[in-house]
Amino acid sequence: MRRLPVYFLIDVSESMVGDQMPYVEEGLASIIKDLRSDPYALETAWVSIIVFAGKTKRIVPLTELTSFYPPRIPIGGGTSLGEALEFLMHDIDTNVVKSTPDTKGDWKPIIFLFTDGAPTDNPTPAVTKWINQYKKKASIVAIALGDNTDTAVLGQLTNDVLLVKNLAPESYKSFFKWVTASIKTTSMSVSESNIDGPQLAKLDDAYLTKVEPPATPSSKVIDNNFAVFLSKCQATKKPYLIKYKRNITPSNIEGLSLETQFFKLQGSFPVDDTYFQLSDNTPTNQKISSGELVGFPHCPCCGNQYGFSTCACGGIMCTGDEEVSTCPWCNTQAKFGFSSGHHDINRSRG
């Protein structure tokens, strides 16, 4: 039986931490549940999940629907799209059965690429390789999760660049229903008509729209749509992320139209040690002024009131009402208090 390989290539960078990742996990589970009730998909579709942040990892190899169990999706630092594409191309070469003069191989793979930001590596060599060697034998459907996505580089990979307009729960539900319907119609197409290639379902314009990407991709060391900070709990030594979202406020000073940038707190979120396995640990040397940050988080691990205290070593930690605190990064003991003025803080890649 010829398989229809379906890849989910998912951006799990720090900007996805918070509400978005649970929506993605629930959406993947709903896709698998619905596909199991479709005879065409059940017969042909095999699903793989590859995640990428600073590094790339395959968390589910190509698996038939009856044996597929939706995994927990990890979080990492960075958005190395170029590395993710190289990993994907190698996986296709290794695990997708090619046709020979004697036998038919698998159907053309379809890849659903989810991302919400901008690449933090240089994806150009991998994009060029994809265009020259893979674009005709596999199909990417690129999904921009929100307006902050760099769609220019996605437009180089595929003509199918779609934007999820509103990142509310209903938008995610409608989007994943569309993905499910597209896999079903593609499975039916290859089974009934031998038409090799994605057959995408009709778009619900209220939630999902096709976009025309700009011509020039951005080049970023960090994703400036968010400010994310890696922290550690003083009590448990466990890591957590503090996430702020960029906002722009127009202002007028003496007749000059200006824009003021600030970052508003979205929350603090615990992560596990897989964060370090998926992160690009190369220092960014990027800092942000504490004066640009609005909101003060608590510690999500132990509940300490102050989740954003900085040690002299540069590490971020939580503190409570203890007289002397111990930094979980360098083990230095010190008394913490409130500082006057603003200071620069190391930030993650986002």
Coordinates of C-alpha atoms in Angstrom, one line a residue:
M1 CA 0.0 0.0 0.0
R2 CA 1.3 3.4 -1.0
R3 CA 1.5 5.8 2.0
L4 CA 0.6 9.5 2.1
P5 CA 3.4 11.0 4.3
V6 CA 2.0 13.9 6.3
Y7 CA 4.6 16.0 8.2
F8 CA 3.9 18.6 10.9
L9 CA 7.0 20.9 11.1
I10 CA 6.3 23.0 14.2
D11 CA 8.0 26.1 15.5
V12 CA 8.4 25.5 19.3
S13 CA 10.5 28.6 20.0
E14 CA 10.0 30.6 23.2
S15 CA 7.4 32.9 21.6
M16 CA 5.1 29.9 21.4
V17 CA 5.1 29.4 25.2
G18 CA 1.9 30.2 27.0
D19 CA -1.6 29.8 25.4
Q20 CA -0.4 28.9 21.9
M21 CA 1.3 25.6 22.6
P22 CA -1.7 23.9 24.4
Y23 CA -3.9 25.0 21.5
V24 CA -1.4 23.3 19.1
E25 CA -1.3 20.1 21.2
E26 CA -5.1 19.9 21.4
G27 CA -5.4 20.6 17.7
L28 CA -3.0 17.8 16.7
A29 CA -5.0 15.4 19.0
S30 CA -8.2 16.5 17.3
I31 CA -6.7 15.9 13.8
I32 CA -5.7 12.4 14.6
K33 CA -9.0 11.6 16.2
D34 CA -11.0 12.8 13.2
L35 CA -8.7 11.1 10.6
R36 CA -9.1 7.8 12.3
S37 CA -12.8 7.9 11.4
D38 CA -12.1 8.5 7.7
P39 CA -11.5 5.3 5.7
Y40 CA -9.3 7.0 3.0
A41 CA -7.0 8.7 5.6
L42 CA -6.9 5.5 7.7
E43 CA -5.7 3.6 4.7
T44 CA -3.1 6.0 3.4
A45 CA -2.0 8.7 5.8
W46 CA 1.1 8.3 7.9
V47 CA 2.0 11.2 10.2
S48 CA 5.3 12.5 11.6
I49 CA 5.9 15.5 13.9
I50 CA 9.2 17.4 13.8
V51 CA 9.7 20.3 16.1
F52 CA 12.3 23.1 15.8
A53 CA 13.6 25.9 18.0
G54 CA 17.3 26.6 18.1
K55 CA 17.7 22.9 17.3
T56 CA 15.5 20.4 15.6
K57 CA 14.1 17.1 16.8
R58 CA 11.8 14.5 15.4
I59 CA 9.4 13.6 18.2
V60 CA 7.2 11.2 16.2
P61 CA 8.5 9.3 13.1
L62 CA 6.2 8.5 10.2
T63 CA 3.5 6.5 11.9
E64 CA 0.2 5.0 10.7
L65 CA -2.9 6.5 12.3
T66 CA -3.9 3.5 14.3
S67 CA -0.6 3.5 16.1
F68 CA -0.2 7.3 16.5
Y69 CA -0.5 8.9 19.9
P70 CA -0.3 12.8 20.1
P71 CA 2.9 13.7 22.0
R72 CA 3.6 16.5 24.4
I73 CA 5.2 19.4 22.5
P74 CA 8.4 20.8 24.1
I75 CA 9.7 24.4 24.0
G76 CA 13.2 25.6 23.0
G77 CA 15.1 28.8 22.4
G78 CA 15.6 30.3 18.9
T79 CA 13.9 29.7 15.5
S80 CA 16.4 27.9 13.3
L81 CA 14.2 27.4 10.2
G82 CA 17.2 26.6 8.0
E83 CA 18.3 23.8 10.3
A84 CA 14.7 22.5 10.4
L85 CA 14.5 22.4 6.6
E86 CA 17.7 20.5 6.4
F87 CA 16.4 18.0 9.0
L88 CA 13.1 17.6 7.1
M89 CA 14.9 17.0 3.7
H90 CA 17.1 14.4 5.3
D91 CA 14.0 12.7 6.8
I92 CA 12.2 12.7 3.5
D93 CA 15.3 11.1 1.8
T94 CA 15.6 8.5 4.5
N95 CA 12.0 7.5 5.3
V96 CA 9.8 8.2 2.3
V97 CA 9.8 5.3 -0.2
K98 CA 10.9 6.3 -3.7
S99 CA 9.4 4.9 -6.9
T100 CA 11.5 2.6 -9.0
P101 CA 11.0 1.2 -12.5
D102 CA 9.4 -1.9 -10.8
T103 CA 7.4 -0.5 -7.9
K104 CA 5.4 2.6 -7.0
G105 CA 6.8 4.5 -4.0
D106 CA 4.9 6.7 -1.5
W107 CA 2.7 9.5 -2.5
K108 CA 4.2 13.0 -2.5
P109 CA 4.7 14.2 1.1
I110 CA 2.6 17.1 2.4
I111 CA 4.2 19.3 5.1
F112 CA 2.3 21.6 7.3
L113 CA 4.8 24.2 8.6
F114 CA 3.6 26.1 11.7
T115 CA 5.5 29.2 12.8
D116 CA 4.7 32.5 14.6
G117 CA 7.8 34.5 14.2
A118 CA 11.0 35.1 12.2
P119 CA 14.0 32.8 11.6
T120 CA 17.0 33.5 13.9
D121 CA 19.4 31.6 11.7
N122 CA 20.3 32.0 8.1
P123 CA 17.7 29.9 6.2
T124 CA 18.9 30.9 2.7
P125 CA 21.1 27.8 1.9
A126 CA 18.4 25.4 3.0
V127 CA 15.6 27.4 1.2
T128 CA 17.7 27.3 -2.0
K129 CA 18.2 23.5 -1.6
W130 CA 14.5 23.0 -1.1
I131 CA 13.6 25.0 -4.2
N132 CA 16.1 23.2 -6.4
Q133 CA 15.8 19.6 -5.1
Y134 CA 12.6 19.1 -3.2
K135 CA 9.9 21.5 -4.2
K136 CA 8.6 19.3 -7.0
K137 CA 8.6 16.1 -5.0
A138 CA 7.0 17.4 -1.7
S139 CA 4.5 20.2 -0.9
I140 CA 4.7 22.7 2.0
V141 CA 1.7 24.5 3.4
A142 CA 3.0 27.3 5.5
I143 CA 0.9 28.5 8.4
A144 CA 1.6 31.9 9.9
L145 CA 0.3 32.0 13.5
G146 CA -0.4 35.7 13.8
D147 CA 0.7 38.9 12.2
N148 CA 4.2 38.8 13.6
T149 CA 5.3 36.0 11.3
D150 CA 8.0 36.7 8.7
T151 CA 6.0 35.4 5.7
A152 CA 8.6 36.5 3.1
V153 CA 10.8 33.4 3.7
L154 CA 7.7 31.2 3.7
G155 CA 6.8 32.5 0.3
Q156 CA 10.1 31.3 -1.1
L157 CA 9.2 27.8 0.0
T158 CA 5.6 27.5 -1.2
N159 CA 2.7 29.4 -2.9
D160 CA 0.5 28.2 -0.1
V161 CA 1.2 30.7 2.8
L162 CA -1.8 31.1 5.1
L163 CA -2.4 33.4 8.0
V164 CA -4.4 32.4 11.1
K165 CA -6.0 35.8 11.7
N166 CA -7.0 35.8 15.4
L167 CA -5.1 33.5 17.8
A168 CA -8.2 32.9 19.9
P169 CA -9.4 29.4 20.8
E170 CA -12.1 29.4 18.1
S171 CA -9.6 30.4 15.4
Y172 CA -7.3 27.5 16.4
K173 CA -10.3 25.1 16.3
S174 CA -11.4 26.2 12.8
F175 CA -7.8 26.1 11.6
F176 CA -7.2 22.5 12.7
K177 CA -10.6 21.5 11.2
W178 CA -9.3 22.9 7.9
V179 CA -6.0 20.9 8.2
T180 CA -8.1 17.8 8.9
A181 CA -10.3 18.4 5.9
S182 CA -7.3 19.0 3.7
I183 CA -5.7 15.7 4.7
K184 CA -9.0 13.9 4.1
T185 CA -9.5 15.3 0.6
T186 CA -5.8 14.6 -0.3
S187 CA -6.2 11.0 1.0
M188 CA -9.4 10.6 -1.1
S189 CA -7.7 12.1 -4.1
V190 CA -4.7 9.7 -4.1
S191 CA -6.9 6.7 -3.3
E192 CA -9.7 7.4 -5.8
S193 CA -8.1 9.4 -8.6
N194 CA -4.3 8.8 -8.3
I195 CA -3.8 12.6 -8.2
D196 CA -0.5 13.1 -6.4
G197 CA -0.4 16.4 -4.5
P198 CA -2.2 18.3 -1.8
Q199 CA -5.9 19.0 -2.3
L200 CA -6.5 21.8 0.2
A201 CA -10.0 22.4 1.7
K202 CA -11.9 25.7 1.2
L203 CA -10.7 28.4 3.5
D204 CA -12.9 29.9 6.1
D205 CA -12.0 33.6 5.6
A206 CA -13.2 34.5 9.1
Y207 CA -10.2 32.6 10.6
L208 CA -7.8 31.7 7.8
T209 CA -6.7 33.6 4.8
K210 CA -4.1 33.3 2.0
V211 CA -1.4 36.0 2.1
E212 CA 0.9 37.5 -0.5
P213 CA 4.3 37.5 1.2
P214 CA 6.7 40.5 0.9
A215 CA 9.7 40.1 -1.4
T216 CA 12.5 40.4 1.2
P217 CA 12.8 38.1 4.2
S218 CA 14.0 39.6 7.5
S219 CA 17.4 38.7 9.0
K220 CA 17.3 38.5 12.8
V221 CA 19.5 37.2 15.6
I222 CA 16.4 37.5 17.8
D223 CA 12.7 37.6 17.3
N224 CA 11.8 41.2 18.4
N225 CA 8.1 40.6 18.4
F226 CA 8.6 39.2 21.9
A227 CA 11.0 39.6 24.8
V228 CA 11.6 36.3 26.5
F229 CA 13.8 35.7 29.5
L230 CA 15.2 32.4 30.8
S231 CA 14.9 32.3 34.6
K232 CA 15.4 29.7 37.4
C233 CA 13.4 29.1 40.5
Q234 CA 15.5 29.6 43.7
A235 CA 13.6 26.9 45.6
T236 CA 13.4 24.1 43.0
K237 CA 16.3 25.1 40.6
K238 CA 13.8 24.5 37.8
P239 CA 13.8 26.7 34.7
Y240 CA 11.0 28.9 33.6
L241 CA 10.4 31.5 30.9
I242 CA 9.1 35.1 31.3
K243 CA 7.3 36.3 28.2
Y244 CA 6.6 39.9 27.2
K245 CA 4.9 40.9 23.9
R246 CA 6.0 44.0 21.9
N247 CA 3.6 46.9 21.7
I248 CA 3.9 50.2 19.8
T249 CA 2.2 53.4 21.0
P250 CA 2.0 56.4 18.6
S251 CA 2.9 59.7 20.2
N252 CA 3.3 63.3 19.2
I253 CA 6.1 65.4 20.7
E254 CA 6.3 69.0 19.6
G255 CA 4.7 68.2 16.3
L256 CA 6.8 65.1 15.6
S257 CA 5.0 61.9 15.1
L258 CA 6.9 59.2 17.0
E259 CA 6.3 55.6 18.0
T260 CA 7.1 54.3 21.5
Q261 CA 8.0 50.7 22.0
F262 CA 7.3 48.7 25.1
F263 CA 6.8 45.1 26.1
K264 CA 3.8 44.0 28.1
L265 CA 3.9 40.9 30.4
Q266 CA 2.1 37.8 29.1
G267 CA 3.1 35.5 31.9
S268 CA 5.7 33.2 33.4
F269 CA 5.8 29.6 32.4
P270 CA 7.7 26.5 33.7
V271 CA 9.7 24.5 31.2
D272 CA 11.7 21.3 31.6
D273 CA 15.2 20.3 30.6
T274 CA 14.2 19.5 27.0
Y275 CA 14.3 23.3 26.6
F276 CA 18.1 23.2 26.8
Q277 CA 18.2 20.3 24.3
L278 CA 16.3 22.3 21.7
S279 CA 17.9 25.7 22.3
D280 CA 20.6 27.4 20.4
N281 CA 23.0 28.1 23.3
T282 CA 25.1 30.6 21.3
P283 CA 25.1 33.9 23.2
T284 CA 23.0 36.6 21.4
N285 CA 24.6 39.5 23.3
Q286 CA 21.2 41.1 23.0
K287 CA 19.9 43.2 25.9
I288 CA 16.8 45.1 26.7
S289 CA 16.2 48.0 29.1
S290 CA 14.1 47.2 32.1
G291 CA 12.4 50.5 31.4
E292 CA 10.8 48.9 28.3
L293 CA 9.1 46.1 30.3
V294 CA 5.6 46.5 31.7
G295 CA 4.5 44.1 34.4
F296 CA 6.2 42.0 37.0
P297 CA 5.8 38.2 37.1
H298 CA 5.6 35.7 39.9
C299 CA 7.5 32.4 40.0
P300 CA 5.4 29.7 38.3
C301 CA 7.4 26.9 40.1
C302 CA 7.3 27.9 43.8
G303 CA 4.9 30.9 43.8
N304 CA 7.5 33.4 45.0
Q305 CA 6.1 36.9 44.6
Y306 CA 9.1 38.3 42.7
G307 CA 9.9 36.1 39.6
F308 CA 12.2 38.6 37.9
S309 CA 15.2 39.3 40.2
T310 CA 18.6 39.6 38.6
C311 CA 21.8 38.4 40.2
A312 CA 25.2 40.0 39.7
C313 CA 26.2 37.0 37.5
G314 CA 23.4 38.1 35.1
G315 CA 21.1 35.2 35.9
I316 CA 17.4 35.8 36.5
M317 CA 15.7 34.1 39.4
C318 CA 12.8 34.4 41.8
T319 CA 13.0 35.8 45.3
G320 CA 10.5 35.9 48.2
D321 CA 10.5 37.3 51.7
E322 CA 13.7 35.6 52.8
E323 CA 16.5 37.8 54.2
V324 CA 19.2 36.2 52.1
S325 CA 18.7 34.6 48.7
T326 CA 20.8 32.0 46.9
C327 CA 21.2 32.4 43.1
P328 CA 20.3 29.1 41.4
W329 CA 22.7 29.9 38.6
C330 CA 26.0 30.7 40.5
N331 CA 25.1 29.7 44.1
T332 CA 26.0 33.2 45.3
Q333 CA 24.2 34.3 48.5
A334 CA 23.0 37.9 48.6
K335 CA 20.4 40.3 49.9
F336 CA 18.0 41.5 47.2
G337 CA 16.1 44.8 47.1
F338 CA 14.5 47.2 44.6
S339 CA 16.8 49.3 42.4
S340 CA 16.3 52.8 41.2
G341 CA 16.5 53.6 37.5
H342 CA 16.7 51.2 34.7
H343 CA 19.3 48.6 33.7
D344 CA 20.0 46.3 30.7
I345 CA 19.0 42.7 30.9
N346 CA 20.1 39.7 28.8
R347 CA 17.3 38.4 26.6
S348 CA 16.7 35.1 24.9
R349 CA 16.2 34.6 21.1
G350 CA 12.4 34.3 21.3

